[in-house]
Tab-separated table of C-alpha atoms in Angstrom:
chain	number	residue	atom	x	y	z
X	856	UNK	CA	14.436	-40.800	-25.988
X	857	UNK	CA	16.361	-41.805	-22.722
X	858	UNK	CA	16.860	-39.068	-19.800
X	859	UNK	CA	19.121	-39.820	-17.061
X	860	UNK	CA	19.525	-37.100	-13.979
X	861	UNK	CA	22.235	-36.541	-11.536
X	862	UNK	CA	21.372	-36.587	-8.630
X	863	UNK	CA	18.708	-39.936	-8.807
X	864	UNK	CA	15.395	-39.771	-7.806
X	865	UNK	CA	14.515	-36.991	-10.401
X	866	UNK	CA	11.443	-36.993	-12.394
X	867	UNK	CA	11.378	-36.442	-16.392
X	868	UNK	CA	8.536	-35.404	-18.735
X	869	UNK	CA	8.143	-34.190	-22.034
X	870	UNK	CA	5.846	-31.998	-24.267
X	871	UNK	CA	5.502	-31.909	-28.400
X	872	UNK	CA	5.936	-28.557	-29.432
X	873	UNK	CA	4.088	-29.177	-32.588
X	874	UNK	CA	0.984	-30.560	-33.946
X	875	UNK	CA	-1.457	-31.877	-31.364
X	876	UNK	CA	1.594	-30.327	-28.265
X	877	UNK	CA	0.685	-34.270	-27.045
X	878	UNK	CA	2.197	-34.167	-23.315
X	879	UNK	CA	4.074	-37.441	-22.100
X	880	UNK	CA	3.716	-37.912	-18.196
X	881	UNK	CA	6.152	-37.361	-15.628
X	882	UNK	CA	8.339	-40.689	-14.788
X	883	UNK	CA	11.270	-41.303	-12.601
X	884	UNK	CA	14.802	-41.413	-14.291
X	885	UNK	CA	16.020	-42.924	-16.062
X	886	UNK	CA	13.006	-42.169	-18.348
X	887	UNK	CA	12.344	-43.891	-21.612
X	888	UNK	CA	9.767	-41.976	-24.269
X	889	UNK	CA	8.242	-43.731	-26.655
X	890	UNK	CA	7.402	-44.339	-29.481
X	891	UNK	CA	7.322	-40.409	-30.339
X	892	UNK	CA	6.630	-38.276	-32.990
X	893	UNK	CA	9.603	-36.274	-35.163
X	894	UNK	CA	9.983	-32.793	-34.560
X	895	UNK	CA	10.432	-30.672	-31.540
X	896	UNK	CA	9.915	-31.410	-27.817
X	897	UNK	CA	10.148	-29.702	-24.247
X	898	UNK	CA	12.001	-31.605	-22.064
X	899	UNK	CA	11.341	-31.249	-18.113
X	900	UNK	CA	13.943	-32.867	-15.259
X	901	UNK	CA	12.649	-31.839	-11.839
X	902	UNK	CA	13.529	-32.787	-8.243
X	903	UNK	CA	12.704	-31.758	-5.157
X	904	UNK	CA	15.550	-28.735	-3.836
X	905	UNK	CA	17.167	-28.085	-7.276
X	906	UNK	CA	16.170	-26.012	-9.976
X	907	UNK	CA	14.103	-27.619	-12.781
X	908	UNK	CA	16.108	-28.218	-16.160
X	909	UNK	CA	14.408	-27.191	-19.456
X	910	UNK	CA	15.371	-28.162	-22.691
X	911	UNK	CA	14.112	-28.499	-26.444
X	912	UNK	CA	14.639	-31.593	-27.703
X	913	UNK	CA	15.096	-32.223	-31.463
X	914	UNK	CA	13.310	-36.103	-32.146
X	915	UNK	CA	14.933	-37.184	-35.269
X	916	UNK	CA	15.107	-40.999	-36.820
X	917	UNK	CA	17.816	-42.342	-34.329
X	918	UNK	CA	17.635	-43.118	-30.476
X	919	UNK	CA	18.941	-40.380	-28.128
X	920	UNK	CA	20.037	-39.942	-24.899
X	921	UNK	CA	19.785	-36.984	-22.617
X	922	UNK	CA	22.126	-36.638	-20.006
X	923	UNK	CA	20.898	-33.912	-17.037
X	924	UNK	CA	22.801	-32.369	-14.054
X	925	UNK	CA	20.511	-30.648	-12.073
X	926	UNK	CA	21.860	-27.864	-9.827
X	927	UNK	CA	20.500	-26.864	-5.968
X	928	UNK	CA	17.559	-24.598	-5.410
X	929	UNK	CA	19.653	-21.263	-3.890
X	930	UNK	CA	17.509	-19.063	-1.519
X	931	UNK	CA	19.667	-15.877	-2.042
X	932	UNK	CA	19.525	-12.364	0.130
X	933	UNK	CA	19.411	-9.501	-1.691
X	934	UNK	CA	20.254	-5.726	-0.910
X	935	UNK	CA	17.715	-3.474	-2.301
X	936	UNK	CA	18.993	-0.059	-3.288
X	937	UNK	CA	17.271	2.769	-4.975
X	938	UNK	CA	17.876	6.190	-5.942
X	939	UNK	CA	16.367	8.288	-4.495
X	940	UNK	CA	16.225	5.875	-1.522
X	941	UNK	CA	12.871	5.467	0.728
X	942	UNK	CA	11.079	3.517	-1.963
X	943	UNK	CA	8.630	0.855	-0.761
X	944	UNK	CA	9.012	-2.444	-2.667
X	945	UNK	CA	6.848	-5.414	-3.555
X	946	UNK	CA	8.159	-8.367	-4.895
X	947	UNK	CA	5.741	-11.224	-6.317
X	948	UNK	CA	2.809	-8.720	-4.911
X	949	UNK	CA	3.911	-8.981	-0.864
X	950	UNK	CA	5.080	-5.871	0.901
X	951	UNK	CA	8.733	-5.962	1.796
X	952	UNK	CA	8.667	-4.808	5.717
X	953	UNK	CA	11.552	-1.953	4.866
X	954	UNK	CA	11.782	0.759	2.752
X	955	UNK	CA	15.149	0.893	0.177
X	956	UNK	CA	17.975	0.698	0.944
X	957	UNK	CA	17.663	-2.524	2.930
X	958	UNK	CA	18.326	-6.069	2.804
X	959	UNK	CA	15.510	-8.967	2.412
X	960	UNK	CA	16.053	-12.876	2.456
X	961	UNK	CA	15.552	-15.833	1.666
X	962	UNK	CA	13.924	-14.855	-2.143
X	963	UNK	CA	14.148	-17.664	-3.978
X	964	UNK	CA	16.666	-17.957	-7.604
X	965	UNK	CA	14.922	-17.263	-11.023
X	966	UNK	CA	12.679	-14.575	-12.222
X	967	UNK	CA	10.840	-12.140	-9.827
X	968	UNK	CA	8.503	-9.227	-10.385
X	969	UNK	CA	9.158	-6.178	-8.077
X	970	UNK	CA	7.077	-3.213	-7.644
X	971	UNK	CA	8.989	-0.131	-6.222
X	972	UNK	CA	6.710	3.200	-5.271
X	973	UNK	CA	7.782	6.653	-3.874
X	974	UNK	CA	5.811	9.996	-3.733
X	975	UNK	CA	6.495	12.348	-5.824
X	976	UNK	CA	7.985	9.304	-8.379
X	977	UNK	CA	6.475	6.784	-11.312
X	978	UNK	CA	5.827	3.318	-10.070
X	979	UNK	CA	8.398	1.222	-11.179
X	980	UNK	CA	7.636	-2.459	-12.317
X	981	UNK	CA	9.756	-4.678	-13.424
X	982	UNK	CA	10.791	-8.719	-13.551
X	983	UNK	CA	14.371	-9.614	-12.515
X	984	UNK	CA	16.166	-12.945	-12.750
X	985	UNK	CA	17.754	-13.701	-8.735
X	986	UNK	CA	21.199	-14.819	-9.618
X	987	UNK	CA	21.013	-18.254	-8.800
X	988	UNK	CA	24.551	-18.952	-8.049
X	989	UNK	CA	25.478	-15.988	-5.248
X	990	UNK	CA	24.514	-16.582	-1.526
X	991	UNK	CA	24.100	-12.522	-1.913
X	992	UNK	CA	23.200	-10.351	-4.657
X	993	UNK	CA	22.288	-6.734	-4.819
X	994	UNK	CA	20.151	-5.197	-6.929
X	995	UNK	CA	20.004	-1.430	-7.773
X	996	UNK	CA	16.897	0.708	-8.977
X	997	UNK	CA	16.280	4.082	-10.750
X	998	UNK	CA	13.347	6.021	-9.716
X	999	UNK	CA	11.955	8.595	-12.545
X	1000	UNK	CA	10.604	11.859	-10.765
X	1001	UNK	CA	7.061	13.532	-11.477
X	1002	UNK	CA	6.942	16.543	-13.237
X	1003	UNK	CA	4.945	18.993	-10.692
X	1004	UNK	CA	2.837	21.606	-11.661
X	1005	UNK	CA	3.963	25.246	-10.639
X	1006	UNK	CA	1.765	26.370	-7.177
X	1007	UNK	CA	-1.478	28.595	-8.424
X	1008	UNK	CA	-0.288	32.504	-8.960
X	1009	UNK	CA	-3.980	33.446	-7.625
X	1010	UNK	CA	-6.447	32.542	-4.828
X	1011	UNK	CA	-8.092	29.563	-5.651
X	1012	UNK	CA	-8.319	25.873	-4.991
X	1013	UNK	CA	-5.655	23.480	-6.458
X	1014	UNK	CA	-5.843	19.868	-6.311
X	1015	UNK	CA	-3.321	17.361	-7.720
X	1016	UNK	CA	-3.359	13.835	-7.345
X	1017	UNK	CA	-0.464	10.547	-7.540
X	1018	UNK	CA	-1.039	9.580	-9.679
X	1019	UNK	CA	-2.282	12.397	-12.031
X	1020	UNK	CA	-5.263	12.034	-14.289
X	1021	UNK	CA	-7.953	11.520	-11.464
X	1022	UNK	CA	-11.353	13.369	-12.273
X	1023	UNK	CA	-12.466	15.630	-9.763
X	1024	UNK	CA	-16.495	16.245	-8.055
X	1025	UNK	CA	-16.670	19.051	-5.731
X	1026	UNK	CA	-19.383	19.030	-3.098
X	1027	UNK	CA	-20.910	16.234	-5.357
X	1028	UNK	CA	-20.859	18.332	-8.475
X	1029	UNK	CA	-18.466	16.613	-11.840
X	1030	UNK	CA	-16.608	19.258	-12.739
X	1031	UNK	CA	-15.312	17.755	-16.022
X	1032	UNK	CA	-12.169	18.433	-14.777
X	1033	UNK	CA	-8.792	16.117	-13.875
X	1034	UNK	CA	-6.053	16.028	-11.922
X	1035	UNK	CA	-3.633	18.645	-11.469
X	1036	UNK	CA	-6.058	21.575	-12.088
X	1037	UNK	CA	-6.673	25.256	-10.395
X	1038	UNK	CA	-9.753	26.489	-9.749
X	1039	UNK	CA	-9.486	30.539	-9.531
X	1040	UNK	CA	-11.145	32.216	-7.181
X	1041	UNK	CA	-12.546	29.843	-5.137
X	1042	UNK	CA	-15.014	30.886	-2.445
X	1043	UNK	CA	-13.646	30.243	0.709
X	1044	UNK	CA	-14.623	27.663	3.579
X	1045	UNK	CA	-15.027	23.819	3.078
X	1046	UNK	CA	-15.663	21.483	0.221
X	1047	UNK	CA	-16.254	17.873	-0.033
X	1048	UNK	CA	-13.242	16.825	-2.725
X	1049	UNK	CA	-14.022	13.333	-4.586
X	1050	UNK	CA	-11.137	12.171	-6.851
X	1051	UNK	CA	-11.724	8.789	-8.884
X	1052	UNK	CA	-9.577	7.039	-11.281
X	1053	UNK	CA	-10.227	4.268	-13.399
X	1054	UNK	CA	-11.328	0.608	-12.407
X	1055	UNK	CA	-7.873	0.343	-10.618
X	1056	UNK	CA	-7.764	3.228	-8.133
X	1057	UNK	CA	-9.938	3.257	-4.958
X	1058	UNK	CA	-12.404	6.308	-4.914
X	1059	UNK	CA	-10.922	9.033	-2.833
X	1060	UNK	CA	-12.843	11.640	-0.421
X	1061	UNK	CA	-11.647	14.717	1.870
X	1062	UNK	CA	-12.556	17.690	3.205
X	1063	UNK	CA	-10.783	20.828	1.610
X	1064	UNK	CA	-10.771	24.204	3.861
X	1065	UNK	CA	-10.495	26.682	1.702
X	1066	UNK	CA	-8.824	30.496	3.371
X	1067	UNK	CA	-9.010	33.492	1.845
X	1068	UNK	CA	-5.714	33.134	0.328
X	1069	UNK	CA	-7.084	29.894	-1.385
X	1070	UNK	CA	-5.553	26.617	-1.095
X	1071	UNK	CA	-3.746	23.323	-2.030
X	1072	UNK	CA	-4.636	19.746	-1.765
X	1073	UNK	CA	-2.487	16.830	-2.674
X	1074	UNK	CA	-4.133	13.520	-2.778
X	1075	UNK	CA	-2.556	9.842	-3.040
X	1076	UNK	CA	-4.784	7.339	-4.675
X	1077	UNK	CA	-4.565	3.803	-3.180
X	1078	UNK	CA	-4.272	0.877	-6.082
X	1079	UNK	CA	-6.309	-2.172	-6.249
X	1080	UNK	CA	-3.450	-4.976	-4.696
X	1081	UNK	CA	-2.037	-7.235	-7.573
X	1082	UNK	CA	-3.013	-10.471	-8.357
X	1083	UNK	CA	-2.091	-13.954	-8.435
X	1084	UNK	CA	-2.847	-16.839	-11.387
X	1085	UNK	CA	-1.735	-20.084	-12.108
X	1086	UNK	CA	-1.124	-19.925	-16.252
X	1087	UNK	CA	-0.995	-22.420	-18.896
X	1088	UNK	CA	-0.691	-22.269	-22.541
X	1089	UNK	CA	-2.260	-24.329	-25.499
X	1090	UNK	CA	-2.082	-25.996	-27.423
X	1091	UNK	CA	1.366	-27.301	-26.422
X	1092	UNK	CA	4.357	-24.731	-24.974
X	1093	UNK	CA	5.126	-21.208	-25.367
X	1094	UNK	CA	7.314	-18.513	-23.590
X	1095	UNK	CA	5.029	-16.287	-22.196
X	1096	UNK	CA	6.696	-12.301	-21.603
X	1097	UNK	CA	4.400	-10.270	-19.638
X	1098	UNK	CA	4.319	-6.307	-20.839
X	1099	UNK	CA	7.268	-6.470	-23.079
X	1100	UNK	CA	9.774	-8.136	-20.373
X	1101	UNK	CA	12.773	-9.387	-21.666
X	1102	UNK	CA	12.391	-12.950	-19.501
X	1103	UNK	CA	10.281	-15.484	-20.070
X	1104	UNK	CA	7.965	-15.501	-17.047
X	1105	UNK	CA	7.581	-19.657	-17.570
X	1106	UNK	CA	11.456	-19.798	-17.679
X	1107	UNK	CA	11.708	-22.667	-15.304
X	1108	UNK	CA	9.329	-25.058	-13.397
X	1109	UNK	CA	6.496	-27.217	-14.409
X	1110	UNK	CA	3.253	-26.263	-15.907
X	1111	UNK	CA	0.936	-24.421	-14.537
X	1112	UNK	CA	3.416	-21.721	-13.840
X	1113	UNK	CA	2.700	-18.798	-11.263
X	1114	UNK	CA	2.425	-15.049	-12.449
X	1115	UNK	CA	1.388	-12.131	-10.360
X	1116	UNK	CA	-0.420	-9.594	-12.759
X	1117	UNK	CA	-1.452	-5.835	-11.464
X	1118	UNK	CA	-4.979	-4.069	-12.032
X	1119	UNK	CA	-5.284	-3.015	-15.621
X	1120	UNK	CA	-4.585	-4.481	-19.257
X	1121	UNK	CA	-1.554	-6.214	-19.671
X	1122	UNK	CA	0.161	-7.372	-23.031
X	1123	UNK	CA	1.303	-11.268	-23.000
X	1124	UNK	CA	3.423	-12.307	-25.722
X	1125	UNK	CA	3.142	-15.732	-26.299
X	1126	UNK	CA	6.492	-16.969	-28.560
X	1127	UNK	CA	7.911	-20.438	-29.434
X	1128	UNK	CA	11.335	-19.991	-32.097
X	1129	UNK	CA	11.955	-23.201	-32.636
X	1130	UNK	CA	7.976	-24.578	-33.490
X	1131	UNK	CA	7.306	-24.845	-37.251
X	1132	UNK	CA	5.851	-22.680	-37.836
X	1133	UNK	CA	7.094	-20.156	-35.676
X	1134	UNK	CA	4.935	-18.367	-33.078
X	1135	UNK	CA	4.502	-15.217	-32.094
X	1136	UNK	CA	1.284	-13.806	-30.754
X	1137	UNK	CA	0.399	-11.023	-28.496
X	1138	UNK	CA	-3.044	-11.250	-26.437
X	1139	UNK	CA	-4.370	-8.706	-23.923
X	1140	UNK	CA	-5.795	-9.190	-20.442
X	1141	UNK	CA	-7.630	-7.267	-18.081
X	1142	UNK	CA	-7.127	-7.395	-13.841
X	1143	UNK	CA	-9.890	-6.150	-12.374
X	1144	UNK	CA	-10.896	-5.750	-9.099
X	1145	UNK	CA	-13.239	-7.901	-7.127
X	1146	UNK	CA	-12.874	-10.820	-9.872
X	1147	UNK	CA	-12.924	-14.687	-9.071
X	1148	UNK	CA	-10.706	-15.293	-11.475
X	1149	UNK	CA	-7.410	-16.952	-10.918
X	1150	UNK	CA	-6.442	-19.508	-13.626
X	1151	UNK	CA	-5.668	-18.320	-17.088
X	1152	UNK	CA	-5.576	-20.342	-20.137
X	1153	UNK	CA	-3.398	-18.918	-23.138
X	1154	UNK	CA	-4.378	-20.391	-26.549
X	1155	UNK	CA	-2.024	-19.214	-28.627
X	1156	UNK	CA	-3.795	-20.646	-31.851
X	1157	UNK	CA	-6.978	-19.170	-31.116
X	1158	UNK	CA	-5.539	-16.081	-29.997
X	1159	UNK	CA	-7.994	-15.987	-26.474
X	1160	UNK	CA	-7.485	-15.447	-22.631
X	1161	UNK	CA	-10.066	-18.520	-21.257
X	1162	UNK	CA	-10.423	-17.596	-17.454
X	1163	UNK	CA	-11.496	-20.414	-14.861
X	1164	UNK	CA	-11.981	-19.672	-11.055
């Protein structure tokens, strides 16, 4: 196999995408491969400020020759609406400075994860692929509101949480119950309120004053930040879609890609089409909080998560 690039000075490597997934080491093009083995490969032209090509190749019995054009690395602005606006927004983990709507640049082309977060809404997560062509592209979200429980009818105590589902300890007493609930007829005066949630949700503590005509507390957990990994899969390439995304987060670059994962269990769907046989295999993987860990190994075969610090 010969790979030639436009513009020079690119560099070319190639992985099998069956059998032993043998990788071939980067070289400057024009590339020759060989000798190589029939069968399917994963072709790789990349150069420094332009987006990386990919490419399955198809070996067969004949020489071949692979012509690439590789196209500039865009930074792009976007405009970040949302309805309803005032939604904070993380993209690839890091706090945008502004709330929506508002504009933020210089995000580089391809696939991004955003975060958007609102009280009184659901988190919204979700990957999007910057255009890579426009100088300017805007982007519009749709926020899904939280049903809220109807205010007590009685004098009591009421806490509710964001989100929901938080157990609740009252003056260091378990109650055994979770978030929203009503205690009736709560004595009044003060009460040391504990919430907790999960591995992913920082304990939370007040101090409730109670009156006489009882009273309501709203509480909003703080999240564990996301995190960051370098990711690789074995043995040889696979797309990798993180919770059921419809874009390849390995679309484009070189192994080890990047992928920023939140606290909790994700699903990673590790697929390859065109390998015989086909694959398709979905592994789990838990973020949790405090951990070393930040390289992730996907074997595919095996169907594991190896972690490495």
């Amino acid at each position: 196999l010969q790979v030639t690039a436009t513009p020079a000075g690119a560099h070319a490597s190639l992985t099998r995408l069956e059998g032993d997934g043998a990788s071939y080491a980067a070289r400057p093009t024009p590339a020759t491969f060989e000798p190589l083995h029939l069968g399917q490969h994963r072709l790789e032209v990349t150069h420094d400020g332009h987006v990386a090509y990919m490419d399955t190749v198809v070996i067969g019995d004949r020489n071949q020759t692979v012509s690439v054009k590789l196209e500039p690395t865009h930074r792009v602005t976007l405009w970040l609406f949302s309805d309803p606006a005032g939604a904070k927004v993380s993209i690839n983990g890091a706090l945008v400075s502004q709330p929506t709507n508002c504009e933020v640049r210089e995000i580089p082309s391809g696939p991004q994860t955003f975060r958007l977060t609102r009280e009184g809404y659901a988190p919204l997560d979700t990957i999007v692929v910057v255009n890579a062509v426009a100088a300017i592209d805007t982007l519009h979200f749709a926020l899904t509101k939280r049903s809220t429980p109807p205010p007590p009818t009685e004098p009591g105590l009421t806490i509710r949480s964001n989100p929901a589902g938080a157990r609740i300890t009252l003056d260091g007493k378990d109650t055994g119950q979770k978030t929203p609930h009503t205690f009736s007829e709560y004595s009044p005066g003060a009460v040391k309120l504990a919430l907790t949630r999960g591995d992913c949700y920082r304990r939370y503590e007040a101090t409730v004053e109670v009156a006489e005509e009882g009273a309501v507390h709203e509480a909003t957990l703080s999240g564990y930040p996301s995190k960051s990994y370098t990711i690789n899969t074995v043995p040889g390439y696979v797309e990798i879609y993180v919770d059921n995304g419809s874009t390849p987060v390995n679309a484009s670059g070189m192994p080890p890609w990047k992928v920023t994962l939140s606290c909790g269990t994700h699903s990673l769907r590790l697929r390859n089409d065109k390998a015989n046989p086909p694959v398709d295999v979905t592994l789990k993987y838990a973020v949790k909080p405090g951990s070393s860990v930040n390289q992730l190994v996907l074997n595919w075969k095996e169907k594991r998560v190896i972690e490495r610090n």
